[in-house]
Amino acid sequence: SVAACHIGLIRTLTCMTDNQPVPRDSPTPLPEPIGQAVDAAHQKKAGNLIVLDLRPSDAFTDYFVICSGRSSRQVKAIADGIEERLKAIGHRPDHVEGYVTADWVLIDCFDFVVHVFTPETRDFYALERLWGNAVRVDVSSRYSTSQQSAVSSQ
């Protein structure tokens, strides 16, 4: 099952924190495909959209893009929007998992991985806590304050 695959993935990862504080937002500019994925998620009204820079931790990928949809239907719409945007710029994902159940859709783009969750699944797996030493990249500046607060409140 997809959940078992996700659990296996998490079990193979080294926990980066034991309730350590999250580093401050990073001013790091995002590579274009990641920026496009973030923009596509935002356009589909993804909630709680964050980017984690994993490069300092020697992780298996450079970045995580993490966001939430209010329902499985919205999770699918966000994932579809991201895939379409990436394909439009010639950056096809290497692998997509979890689309059928859509509690957690994982879009593996090799240099970065997009995680689109339902709120309950995101709370359960808590990737932000698991990768707590990763640098959070500030993506709020990509949008106006009113747009960002409307998306964050969903």
Coordinates of C-alpha atoms in Angstrom, one line a residue, residues 10 30 48 65 68 79 90 99 116:
I10 CA 10.3 7.7 6.7
L30 CA 14.7 28.8 -5.1
N48 CA 0.5 25.8 4.9
V65 CA 8.1 21.3 -0.8
S68 CA -1.8 20.6 2.4
A79 CA -0.7 17.4 -7.4
G90 CA 10.3 20.4 -19.4
Y99 CA -2.3 9.6 -6.1
V116 CA 0.9 17.1 -0.7

